[in-house]
PDB file of C-alpha atoms in Angstrom:
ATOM      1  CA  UNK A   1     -11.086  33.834 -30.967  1.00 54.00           C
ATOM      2  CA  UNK A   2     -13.017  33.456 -27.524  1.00 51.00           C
ATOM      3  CA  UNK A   3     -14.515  30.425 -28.554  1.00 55.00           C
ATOM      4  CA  UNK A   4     -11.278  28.702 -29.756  1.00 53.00           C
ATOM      5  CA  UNK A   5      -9.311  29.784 -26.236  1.00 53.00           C
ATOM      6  CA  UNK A   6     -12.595  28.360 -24.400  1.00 51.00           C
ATOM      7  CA  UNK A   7     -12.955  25.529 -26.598  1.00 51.00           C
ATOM      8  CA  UNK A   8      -9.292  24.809 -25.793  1.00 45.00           C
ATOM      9  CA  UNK A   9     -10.186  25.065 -22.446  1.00 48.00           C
ATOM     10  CA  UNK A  10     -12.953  22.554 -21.950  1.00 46.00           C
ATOM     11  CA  UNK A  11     -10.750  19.809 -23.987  1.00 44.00           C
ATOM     12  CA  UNK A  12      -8.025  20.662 -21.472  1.00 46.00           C
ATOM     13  CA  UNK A  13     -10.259  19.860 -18.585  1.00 45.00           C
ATOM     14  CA  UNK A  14     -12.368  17.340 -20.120  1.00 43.00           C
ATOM     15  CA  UNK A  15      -8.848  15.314 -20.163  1.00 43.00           C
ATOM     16  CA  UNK A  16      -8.142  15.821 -16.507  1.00 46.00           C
ATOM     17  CA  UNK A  17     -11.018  14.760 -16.042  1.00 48.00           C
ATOM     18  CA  UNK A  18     -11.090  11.105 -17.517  1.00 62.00           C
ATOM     19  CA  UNK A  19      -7.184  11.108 -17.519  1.00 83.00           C
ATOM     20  CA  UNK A  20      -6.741   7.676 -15.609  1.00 93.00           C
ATOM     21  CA  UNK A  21      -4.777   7.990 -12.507  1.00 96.00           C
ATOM     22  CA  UNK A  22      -1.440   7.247 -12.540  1.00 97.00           C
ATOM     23  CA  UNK A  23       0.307   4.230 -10.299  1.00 98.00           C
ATOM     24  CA  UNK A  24       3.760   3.825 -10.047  1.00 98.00           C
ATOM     25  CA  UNK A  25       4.856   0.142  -8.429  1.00 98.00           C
ATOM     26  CA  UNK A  26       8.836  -0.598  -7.129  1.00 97.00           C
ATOM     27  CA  UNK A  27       9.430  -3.262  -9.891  1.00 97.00           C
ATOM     28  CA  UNK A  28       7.869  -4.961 -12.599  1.00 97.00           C
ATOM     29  CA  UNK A  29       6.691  -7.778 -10.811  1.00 98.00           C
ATOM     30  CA  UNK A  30       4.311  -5.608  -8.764  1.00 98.00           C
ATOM     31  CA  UNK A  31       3.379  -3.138 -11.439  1.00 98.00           C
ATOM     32  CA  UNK A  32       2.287  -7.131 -13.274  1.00 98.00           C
ATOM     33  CA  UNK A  33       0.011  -7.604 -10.477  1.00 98.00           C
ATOM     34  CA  UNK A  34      -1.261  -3.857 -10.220  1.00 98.00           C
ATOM     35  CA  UNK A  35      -2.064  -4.157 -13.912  1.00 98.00           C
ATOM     36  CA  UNK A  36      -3.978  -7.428 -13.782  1.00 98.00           C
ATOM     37  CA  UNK A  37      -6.060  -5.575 -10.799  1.00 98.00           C
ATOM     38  CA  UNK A  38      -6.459  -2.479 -11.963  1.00 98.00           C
ATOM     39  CA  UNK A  39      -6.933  -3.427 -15.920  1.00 98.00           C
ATOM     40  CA  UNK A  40      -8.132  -0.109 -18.182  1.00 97.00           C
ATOM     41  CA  UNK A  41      -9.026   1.731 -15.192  1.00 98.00           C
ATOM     42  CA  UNK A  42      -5.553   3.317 -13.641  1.00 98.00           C
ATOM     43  CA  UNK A  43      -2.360   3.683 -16.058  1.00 97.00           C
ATOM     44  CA  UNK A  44       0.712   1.251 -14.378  1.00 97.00           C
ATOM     45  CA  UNK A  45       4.187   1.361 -14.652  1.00 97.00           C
ATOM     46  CA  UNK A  46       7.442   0.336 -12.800  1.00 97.00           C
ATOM     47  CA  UNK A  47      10.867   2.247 -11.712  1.00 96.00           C
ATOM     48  CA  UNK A  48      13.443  -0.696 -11.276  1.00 94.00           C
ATOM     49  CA  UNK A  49      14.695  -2.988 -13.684  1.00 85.00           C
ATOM     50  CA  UNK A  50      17.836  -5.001 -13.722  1.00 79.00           C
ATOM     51  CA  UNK A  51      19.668  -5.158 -10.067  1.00 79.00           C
ATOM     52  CA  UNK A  52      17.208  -3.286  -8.095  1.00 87.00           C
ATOM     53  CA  UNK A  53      19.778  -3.182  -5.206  1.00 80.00           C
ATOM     54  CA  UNK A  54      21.871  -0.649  -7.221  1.00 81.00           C
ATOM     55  CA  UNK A  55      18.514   1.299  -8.307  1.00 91.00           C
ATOM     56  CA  UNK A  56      18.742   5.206  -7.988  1.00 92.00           C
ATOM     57  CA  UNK A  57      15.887   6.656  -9.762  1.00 93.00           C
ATOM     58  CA  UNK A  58      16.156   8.621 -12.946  1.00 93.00           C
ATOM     59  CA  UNK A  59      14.902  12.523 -13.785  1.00 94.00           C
ATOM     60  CA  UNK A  60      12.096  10.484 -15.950  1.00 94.00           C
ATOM     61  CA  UNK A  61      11.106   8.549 -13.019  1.00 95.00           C
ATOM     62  CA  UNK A  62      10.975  11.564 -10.760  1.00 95.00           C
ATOM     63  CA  UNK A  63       8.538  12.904 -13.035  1.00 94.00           C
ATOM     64  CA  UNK A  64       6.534   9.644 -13.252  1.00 95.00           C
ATOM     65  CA  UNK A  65       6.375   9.790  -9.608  1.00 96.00           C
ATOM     66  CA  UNK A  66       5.372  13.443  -9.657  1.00 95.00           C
ATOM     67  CA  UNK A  67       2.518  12.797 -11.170  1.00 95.00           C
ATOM     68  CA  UNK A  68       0.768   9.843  -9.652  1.00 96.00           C
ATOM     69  CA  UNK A  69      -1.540   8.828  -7.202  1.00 97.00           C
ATOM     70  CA  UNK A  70      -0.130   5.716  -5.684  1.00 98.00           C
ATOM     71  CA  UNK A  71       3.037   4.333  -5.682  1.00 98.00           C
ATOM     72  CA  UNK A  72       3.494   0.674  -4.928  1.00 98.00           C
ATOM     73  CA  UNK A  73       6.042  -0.615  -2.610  1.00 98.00           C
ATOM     74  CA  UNK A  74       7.389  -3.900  -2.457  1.00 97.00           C
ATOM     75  CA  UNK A  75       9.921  -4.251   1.002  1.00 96.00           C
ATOM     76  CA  UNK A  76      13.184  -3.454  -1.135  1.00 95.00           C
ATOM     77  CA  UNK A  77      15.890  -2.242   0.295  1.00 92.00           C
ATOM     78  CA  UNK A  78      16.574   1.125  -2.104  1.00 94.00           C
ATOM     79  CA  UNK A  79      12.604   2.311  -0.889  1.00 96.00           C
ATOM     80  CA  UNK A  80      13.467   2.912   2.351  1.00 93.00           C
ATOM     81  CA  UNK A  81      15.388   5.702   0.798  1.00 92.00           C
ATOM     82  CA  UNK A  82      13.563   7.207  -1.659  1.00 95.00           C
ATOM     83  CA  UNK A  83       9.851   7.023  -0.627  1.00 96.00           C
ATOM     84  CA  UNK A  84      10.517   9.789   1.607  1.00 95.00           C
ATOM     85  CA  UNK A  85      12.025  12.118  -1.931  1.00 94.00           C
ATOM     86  CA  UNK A  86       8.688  10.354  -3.863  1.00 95.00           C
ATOM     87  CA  UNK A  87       6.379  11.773  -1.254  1.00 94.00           C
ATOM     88  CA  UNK A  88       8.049  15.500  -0.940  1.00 92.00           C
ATOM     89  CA  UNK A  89       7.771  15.855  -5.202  1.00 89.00           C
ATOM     90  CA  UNK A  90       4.536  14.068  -4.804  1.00 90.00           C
ATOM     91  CA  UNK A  91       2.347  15.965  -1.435  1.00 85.00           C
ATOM     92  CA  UNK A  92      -0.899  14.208  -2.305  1.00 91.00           C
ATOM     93  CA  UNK A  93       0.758  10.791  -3.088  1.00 97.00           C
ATOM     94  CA  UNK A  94      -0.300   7.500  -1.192  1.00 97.00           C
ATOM     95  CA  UNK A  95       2.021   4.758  -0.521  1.00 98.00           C
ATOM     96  CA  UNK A  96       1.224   1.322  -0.281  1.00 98.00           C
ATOM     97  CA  UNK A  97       3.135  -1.218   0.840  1.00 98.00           C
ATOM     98  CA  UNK A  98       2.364  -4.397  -1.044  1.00 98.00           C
ATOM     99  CA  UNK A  99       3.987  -6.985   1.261  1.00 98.00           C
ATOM    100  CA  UNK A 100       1.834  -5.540   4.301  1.00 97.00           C
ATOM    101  CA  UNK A 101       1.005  -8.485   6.689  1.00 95.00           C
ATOM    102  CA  UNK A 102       3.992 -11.363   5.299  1.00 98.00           C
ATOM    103  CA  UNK A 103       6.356 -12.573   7.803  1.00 96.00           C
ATOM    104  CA  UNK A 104       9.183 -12.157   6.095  1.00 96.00           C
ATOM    105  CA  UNK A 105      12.255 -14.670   5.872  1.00 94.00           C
ATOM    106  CA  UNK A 106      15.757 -14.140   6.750  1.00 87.00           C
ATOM    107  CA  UNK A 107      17.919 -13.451   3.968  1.00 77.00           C
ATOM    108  CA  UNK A 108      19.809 -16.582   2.693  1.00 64.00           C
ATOM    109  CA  UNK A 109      23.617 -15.290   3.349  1.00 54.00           C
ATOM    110  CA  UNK A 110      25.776 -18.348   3.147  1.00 49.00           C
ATOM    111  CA  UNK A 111      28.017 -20.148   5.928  1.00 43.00           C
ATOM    112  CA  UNK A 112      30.543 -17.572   6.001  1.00 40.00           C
ATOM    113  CA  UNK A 113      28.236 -14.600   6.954  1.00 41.00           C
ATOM    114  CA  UNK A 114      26.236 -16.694   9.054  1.00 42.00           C
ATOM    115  CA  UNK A 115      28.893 -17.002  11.878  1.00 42.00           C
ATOM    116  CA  UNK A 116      30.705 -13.461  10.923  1.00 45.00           C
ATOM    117  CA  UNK A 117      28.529 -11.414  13.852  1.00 41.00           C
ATOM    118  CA  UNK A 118      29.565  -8.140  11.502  1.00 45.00           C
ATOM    119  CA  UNK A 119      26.751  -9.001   9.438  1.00 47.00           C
ATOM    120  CA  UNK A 120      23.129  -8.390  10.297  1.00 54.00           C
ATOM    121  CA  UNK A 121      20.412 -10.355   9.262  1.00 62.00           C
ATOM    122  CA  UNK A 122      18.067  -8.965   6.617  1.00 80.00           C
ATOM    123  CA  UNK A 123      14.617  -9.657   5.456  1.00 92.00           C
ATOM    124  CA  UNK A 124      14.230 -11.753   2.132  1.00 94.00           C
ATOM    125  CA  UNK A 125      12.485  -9.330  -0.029  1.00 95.00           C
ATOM    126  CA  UNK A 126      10.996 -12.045  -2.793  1.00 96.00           C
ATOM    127  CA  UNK A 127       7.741 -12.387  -1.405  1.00 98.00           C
ATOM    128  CA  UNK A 128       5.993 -11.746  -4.809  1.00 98.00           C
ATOM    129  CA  UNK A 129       7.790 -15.836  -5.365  1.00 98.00           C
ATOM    130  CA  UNK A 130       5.521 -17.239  -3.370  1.00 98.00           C
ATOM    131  CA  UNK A 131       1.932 -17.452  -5.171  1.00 98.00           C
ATOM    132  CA  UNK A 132       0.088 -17.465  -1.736  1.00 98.00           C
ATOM    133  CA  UNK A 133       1.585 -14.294  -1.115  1.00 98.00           C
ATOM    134  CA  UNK A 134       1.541 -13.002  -4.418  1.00 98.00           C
ATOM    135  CA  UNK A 135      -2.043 -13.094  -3.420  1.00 98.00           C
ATOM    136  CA  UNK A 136      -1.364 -11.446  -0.346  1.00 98.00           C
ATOM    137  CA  UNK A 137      -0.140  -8.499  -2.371  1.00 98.00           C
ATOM    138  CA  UNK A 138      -2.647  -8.159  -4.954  1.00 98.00           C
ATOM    139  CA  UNK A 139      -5.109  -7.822  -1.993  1.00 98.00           C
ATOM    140  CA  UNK A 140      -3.013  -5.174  -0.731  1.00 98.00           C
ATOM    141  CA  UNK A 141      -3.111  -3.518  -4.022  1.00 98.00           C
ATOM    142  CA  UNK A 142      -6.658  -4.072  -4.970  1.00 98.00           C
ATOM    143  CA  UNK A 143      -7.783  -2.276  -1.609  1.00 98.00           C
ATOM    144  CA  UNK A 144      -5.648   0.475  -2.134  1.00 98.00           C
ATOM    145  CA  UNK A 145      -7.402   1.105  -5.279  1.00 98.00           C
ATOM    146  CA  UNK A 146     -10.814   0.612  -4.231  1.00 98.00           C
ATOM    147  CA  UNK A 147     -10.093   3.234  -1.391  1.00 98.00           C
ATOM    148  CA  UNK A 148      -8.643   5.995  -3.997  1.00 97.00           C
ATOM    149  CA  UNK A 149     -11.905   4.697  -6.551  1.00 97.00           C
ATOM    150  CA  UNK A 150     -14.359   3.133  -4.776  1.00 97.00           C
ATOM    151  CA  UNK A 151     -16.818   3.947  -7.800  1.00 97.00           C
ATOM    152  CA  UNK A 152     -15.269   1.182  -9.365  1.00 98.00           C
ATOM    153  CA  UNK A 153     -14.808  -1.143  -6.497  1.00 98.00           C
ATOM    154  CA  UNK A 154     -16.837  -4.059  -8.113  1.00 98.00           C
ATOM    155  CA  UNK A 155     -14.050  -3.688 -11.013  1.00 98.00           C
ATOM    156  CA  UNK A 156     -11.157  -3.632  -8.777  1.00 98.00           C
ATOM    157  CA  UNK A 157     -12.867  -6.795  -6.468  1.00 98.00           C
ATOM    158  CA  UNK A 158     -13.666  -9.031 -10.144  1.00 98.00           C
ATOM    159  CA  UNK A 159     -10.178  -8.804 -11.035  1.00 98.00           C
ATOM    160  CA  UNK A 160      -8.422  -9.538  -8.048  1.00 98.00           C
ATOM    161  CA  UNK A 161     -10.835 -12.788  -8.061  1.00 98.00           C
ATOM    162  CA  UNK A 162      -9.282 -13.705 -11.418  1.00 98.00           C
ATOM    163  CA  UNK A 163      -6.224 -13.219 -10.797  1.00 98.00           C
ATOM    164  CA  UNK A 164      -6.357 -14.596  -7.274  1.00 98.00           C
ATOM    165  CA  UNK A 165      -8.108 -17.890  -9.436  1.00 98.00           C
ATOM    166  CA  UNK A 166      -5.338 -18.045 -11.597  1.00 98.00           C
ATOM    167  CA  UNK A 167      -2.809 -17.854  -8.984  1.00 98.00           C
ATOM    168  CA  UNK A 168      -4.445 -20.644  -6.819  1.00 98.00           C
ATOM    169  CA  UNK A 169      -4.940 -22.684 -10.250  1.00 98.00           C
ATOM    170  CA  UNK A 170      -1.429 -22.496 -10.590  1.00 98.00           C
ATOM    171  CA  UNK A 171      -0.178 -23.428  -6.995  1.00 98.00           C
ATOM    172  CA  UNK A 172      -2.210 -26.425  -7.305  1.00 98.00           C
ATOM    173  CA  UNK A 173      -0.144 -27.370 -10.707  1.00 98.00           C
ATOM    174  CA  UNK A 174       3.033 -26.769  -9.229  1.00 98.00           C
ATOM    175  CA  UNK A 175       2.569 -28.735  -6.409  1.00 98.00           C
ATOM    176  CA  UNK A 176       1.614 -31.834  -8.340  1.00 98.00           C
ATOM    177  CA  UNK A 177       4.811 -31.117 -10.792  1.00 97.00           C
ATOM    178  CA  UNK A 178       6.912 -30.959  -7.945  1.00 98.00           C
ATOM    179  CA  UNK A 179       5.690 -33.733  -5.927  1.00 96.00           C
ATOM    180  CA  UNK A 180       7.752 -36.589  -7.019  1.00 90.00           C
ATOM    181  CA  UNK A 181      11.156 -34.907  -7.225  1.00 94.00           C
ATOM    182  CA  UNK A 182      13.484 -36.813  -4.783  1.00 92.00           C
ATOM    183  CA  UNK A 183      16.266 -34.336  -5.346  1.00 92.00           C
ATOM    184  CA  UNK A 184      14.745 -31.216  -4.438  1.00 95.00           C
ATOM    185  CA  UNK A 185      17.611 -28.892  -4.087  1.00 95.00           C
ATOM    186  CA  UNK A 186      18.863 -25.951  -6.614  1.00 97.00           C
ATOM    187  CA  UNK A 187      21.711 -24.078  -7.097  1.00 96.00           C
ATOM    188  CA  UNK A 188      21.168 -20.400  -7.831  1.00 96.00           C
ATOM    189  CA  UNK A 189      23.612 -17.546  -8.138  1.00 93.00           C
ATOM    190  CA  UNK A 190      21.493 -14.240  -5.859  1.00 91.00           C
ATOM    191  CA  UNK A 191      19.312 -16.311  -3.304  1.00 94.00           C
ATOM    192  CA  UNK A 192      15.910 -14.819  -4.889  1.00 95.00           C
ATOM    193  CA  UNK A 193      14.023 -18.095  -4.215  1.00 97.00           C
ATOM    194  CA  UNK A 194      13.867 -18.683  -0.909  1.00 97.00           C
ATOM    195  CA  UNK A 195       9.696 -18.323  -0.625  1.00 98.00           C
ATOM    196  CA  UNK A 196       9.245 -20.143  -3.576  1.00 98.00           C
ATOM    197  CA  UNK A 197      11.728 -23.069  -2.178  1.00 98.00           C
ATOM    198  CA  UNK A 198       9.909 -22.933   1.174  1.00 98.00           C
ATOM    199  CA  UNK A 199       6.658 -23.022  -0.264  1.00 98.00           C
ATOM    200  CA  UNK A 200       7.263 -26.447  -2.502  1.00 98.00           C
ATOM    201  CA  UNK A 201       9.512 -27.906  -0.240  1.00 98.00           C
ATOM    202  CA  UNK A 202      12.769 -27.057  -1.883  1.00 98.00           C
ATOM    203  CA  UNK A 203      16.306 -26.224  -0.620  1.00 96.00           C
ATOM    204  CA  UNK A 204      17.490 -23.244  -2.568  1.00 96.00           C
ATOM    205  CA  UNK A 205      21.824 -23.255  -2.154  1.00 94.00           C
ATOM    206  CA  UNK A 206      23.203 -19.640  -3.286  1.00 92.00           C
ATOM    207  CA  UNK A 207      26.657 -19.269  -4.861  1.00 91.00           C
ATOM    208  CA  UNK A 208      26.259 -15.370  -4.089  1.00 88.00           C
ATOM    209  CA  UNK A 209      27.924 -14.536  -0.237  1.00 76.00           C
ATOM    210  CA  UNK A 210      26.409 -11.655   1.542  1.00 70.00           C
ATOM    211  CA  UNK A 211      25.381  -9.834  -1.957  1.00 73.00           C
ATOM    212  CA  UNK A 212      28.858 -10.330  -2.867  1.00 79.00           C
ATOM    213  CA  UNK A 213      31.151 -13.044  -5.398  1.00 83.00           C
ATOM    214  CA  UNK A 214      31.917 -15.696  -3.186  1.00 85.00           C
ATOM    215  CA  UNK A 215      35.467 -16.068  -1.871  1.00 87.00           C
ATOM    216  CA  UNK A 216      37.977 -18.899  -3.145  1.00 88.00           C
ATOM    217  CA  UNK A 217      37.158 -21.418   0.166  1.00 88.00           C
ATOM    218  CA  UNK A 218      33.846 -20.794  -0.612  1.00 89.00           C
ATOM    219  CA  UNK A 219      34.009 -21.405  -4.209  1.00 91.00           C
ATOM    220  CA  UNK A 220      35.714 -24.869  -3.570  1.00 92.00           C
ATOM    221  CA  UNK A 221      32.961 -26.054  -1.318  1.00 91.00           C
ATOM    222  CA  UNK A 222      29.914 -24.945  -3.056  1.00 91.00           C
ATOM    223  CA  UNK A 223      31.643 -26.262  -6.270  1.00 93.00           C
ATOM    224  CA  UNK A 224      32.337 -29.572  -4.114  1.00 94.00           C
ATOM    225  CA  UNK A 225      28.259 -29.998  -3.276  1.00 92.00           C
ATOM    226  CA  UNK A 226      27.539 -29.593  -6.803  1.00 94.00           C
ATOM    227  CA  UNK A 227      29.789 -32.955  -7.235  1.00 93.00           C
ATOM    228  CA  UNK A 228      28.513 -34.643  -4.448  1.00 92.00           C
ATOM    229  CA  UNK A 229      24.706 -33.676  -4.743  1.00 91.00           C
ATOM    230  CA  UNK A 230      24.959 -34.591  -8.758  1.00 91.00           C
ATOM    231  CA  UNK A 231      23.440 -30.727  -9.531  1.00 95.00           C
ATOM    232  CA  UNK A 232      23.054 -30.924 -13.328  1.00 95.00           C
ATOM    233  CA  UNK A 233      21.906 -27.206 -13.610  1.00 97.00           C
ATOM    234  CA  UNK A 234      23.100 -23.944 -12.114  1.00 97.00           C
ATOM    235  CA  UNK A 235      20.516 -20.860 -11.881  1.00 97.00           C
ATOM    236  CA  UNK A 236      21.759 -17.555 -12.654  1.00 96.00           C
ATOM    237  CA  UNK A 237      19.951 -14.136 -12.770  1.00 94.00           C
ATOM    238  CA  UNK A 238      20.180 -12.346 -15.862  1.00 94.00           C
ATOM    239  CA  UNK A 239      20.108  -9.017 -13.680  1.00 91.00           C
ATOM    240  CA  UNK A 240      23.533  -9.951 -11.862  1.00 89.00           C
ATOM    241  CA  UNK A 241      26.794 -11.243 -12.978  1.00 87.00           C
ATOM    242  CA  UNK A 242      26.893 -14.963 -14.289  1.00 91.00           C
ATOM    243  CA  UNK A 243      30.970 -15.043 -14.562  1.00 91.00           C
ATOM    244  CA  UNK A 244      30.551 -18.089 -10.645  1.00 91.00           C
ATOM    245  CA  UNK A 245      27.646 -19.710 -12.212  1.00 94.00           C
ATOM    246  CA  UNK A 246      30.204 -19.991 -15.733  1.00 94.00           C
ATOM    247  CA  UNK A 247      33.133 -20.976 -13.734  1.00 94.00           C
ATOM    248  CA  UNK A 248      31.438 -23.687 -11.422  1.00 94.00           C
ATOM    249  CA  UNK A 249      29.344 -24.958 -14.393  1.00 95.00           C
ATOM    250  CA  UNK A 250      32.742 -25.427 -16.168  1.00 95.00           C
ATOM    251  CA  UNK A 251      34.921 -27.483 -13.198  1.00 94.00           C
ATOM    252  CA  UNK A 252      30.995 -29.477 -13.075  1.00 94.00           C
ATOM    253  CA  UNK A 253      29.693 -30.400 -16.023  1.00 94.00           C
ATOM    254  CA  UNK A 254      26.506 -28.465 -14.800  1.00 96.00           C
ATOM    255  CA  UNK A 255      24.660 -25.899 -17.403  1.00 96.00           C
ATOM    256  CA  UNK A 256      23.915 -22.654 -16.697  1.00 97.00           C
ATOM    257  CA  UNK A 257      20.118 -21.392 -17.358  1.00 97.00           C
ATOM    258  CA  UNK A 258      18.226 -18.089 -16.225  1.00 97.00           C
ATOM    259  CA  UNK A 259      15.351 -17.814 -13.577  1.00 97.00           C
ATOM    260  CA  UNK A 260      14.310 -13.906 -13.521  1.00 96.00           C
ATOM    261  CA  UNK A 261      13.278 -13.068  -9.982  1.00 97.00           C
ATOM    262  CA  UNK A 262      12.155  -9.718 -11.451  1.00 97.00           C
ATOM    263  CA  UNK A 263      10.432 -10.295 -15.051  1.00 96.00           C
ATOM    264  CA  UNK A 264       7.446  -8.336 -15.554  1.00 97.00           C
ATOM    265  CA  UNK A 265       4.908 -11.255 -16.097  1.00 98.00           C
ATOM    266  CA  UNK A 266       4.629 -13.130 -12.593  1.00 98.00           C
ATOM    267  CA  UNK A 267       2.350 -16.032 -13.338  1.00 98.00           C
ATOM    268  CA  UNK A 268       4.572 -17.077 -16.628  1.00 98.00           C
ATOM    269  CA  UNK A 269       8.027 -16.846 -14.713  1.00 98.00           C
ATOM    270  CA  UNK A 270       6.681 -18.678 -11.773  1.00 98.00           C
ATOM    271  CA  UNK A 271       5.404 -21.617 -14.369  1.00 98.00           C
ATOM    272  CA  UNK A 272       9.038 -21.190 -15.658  1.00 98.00           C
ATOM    273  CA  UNK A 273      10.757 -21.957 -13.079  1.00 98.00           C
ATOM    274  CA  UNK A 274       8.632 -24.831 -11.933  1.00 98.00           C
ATOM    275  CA  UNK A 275       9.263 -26.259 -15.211  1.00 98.00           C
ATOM    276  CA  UNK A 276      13.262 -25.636 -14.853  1.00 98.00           C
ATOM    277  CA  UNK A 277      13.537 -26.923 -11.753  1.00 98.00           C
ATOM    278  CA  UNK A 278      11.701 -30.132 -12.459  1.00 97.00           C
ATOM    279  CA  UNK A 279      14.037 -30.734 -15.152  1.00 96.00           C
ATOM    280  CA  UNK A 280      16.784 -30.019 -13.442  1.00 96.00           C
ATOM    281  CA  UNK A 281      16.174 -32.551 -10.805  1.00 94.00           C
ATOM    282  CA  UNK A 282      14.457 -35.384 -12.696  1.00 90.00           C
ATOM    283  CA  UNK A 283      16.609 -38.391 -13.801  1.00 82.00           C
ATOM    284  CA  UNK A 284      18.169 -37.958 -17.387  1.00 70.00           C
TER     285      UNK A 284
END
């Protein structure tokens, strides 16, 4: 009987022992670049999904958080929050804040909230968009695992290189794609795009208003630009309402497709919407 309970035992701390730590990142599109960093070595998952501006964590994600080492932040708006809760139900957790050292954008807020001086201006978030700075935060990531495992920092440093190669690879696609397009705006429902439009020279027009539907006047003359500029497509986000995108598509002509600013594999949704916006804005 003494050997079973200390047989028990040993298995019980043999498995603490290689148990991989546990990292917990904001949203999918960080826990995507935590994975391709961190590979077999730390077990990744996310909290958000769908509207992450809505997000209020979950009694399973509590517990997810309760046990892990790091969680990953991303500059959303619902941290700010809960980071604070994460760290008293977690004492030894470690933050990390994955945008660390990107200048951040001003929110795209439309005309209206622009001159209304009730609203305040607020950061873009999307910085993960961007594939330079999707770099940026896999760099951010990759040290803050190297510091919590430095016995496998050459593991950590390989990755990042790969992905980092992949990343650049990709810029350097996009950019010829994107080159010849003498349209270069795009209509999109929540303004999600705004480092990807800087970064390839695009002008990103949202139909969303201060996180909110957009009034009837404003309606009219976003649905007037769509006329005048010829827009063929309209962009919605499969985590938000479509019903503006629908109704300006039908008074336009224009179709409706998805771009998801928050789908899980990065590098495949950013080759997506290169792809969607070059057809949107090449001669039919």
């Amino acid at each position: 009987m003494f050997k079973k309970i200390f047989f028990a035992a040993a298995l019980l701390l043999a498995s603490e022992l290689i148990a991989k730590p546990v990292v917990i990142a904001s949203i999918a599109p960080v826990e995507y670049l935590a994975k391709a960093v961190g590979g077999d070595k730390i077990e990744v998952q996310s909290l958000a999904k769908g509207d992450v501006h809505s997000y209020e964590p979950k009694p399973n994600d509590m517990k997810a958080v309760a046990k892990a080492r790091i969680f990953i932040a991303a500059g959303l708006e619902f941290e700010e929050a809960w980071i604070p809760r994460f760290k008293a139900s977690a004492k030894n957790l470690v933050v990390v804040q994955s945008d660390a050292k990107i200048a951040k954008l001003k929110e795209e807020r439309g005309e209206q909230a622009e001159h209304d001086e009730k609203h305040e201006a607020h950061a873009d978030p999307h910085v993960w968009l961007n594939p330079m700075l999707a770099i940026t935060m896999a760099r951010n990531i990759s040290d803050a695992l190297i510091d919590m495992d430095k016995a496998n920092k050459d593991f950590y440093l390989e990755n990042f290189q790969k992905l980092m190669n992949d990343l650049l690879a990709f810029d350097e696609s996009a950019k010829e794609s994107l080159a010849g397009l003498k349209n270069r705006k795009f209509v999109v429902y929540h303004p999600a795009w705004g480092y990807f439009a800087a970064h390839y020279d695009l002008e990103q027009i949202s139909i969303e208003r201060s996180g909110k539907e957009p009034k009837i006047d404003e309606m009219a003359s976003t649905l007037k630009m769509i006329k005048d500029e010829n827009i063929k497509v309209i962009f919605a986000d499969p985590n938000r309402s479509q019903k503006s995108a629908q109704i300006l598509a039908s008074h336009t002509g224009a179709k409706v497709e998805l771009l998801d600013p928050l789908g899980y594999n990065l590098l495949e949704n950013l080759k997506i919407a290169v792809g969607a916006i070059k057809d949107a804005n090449s001669p039919k």
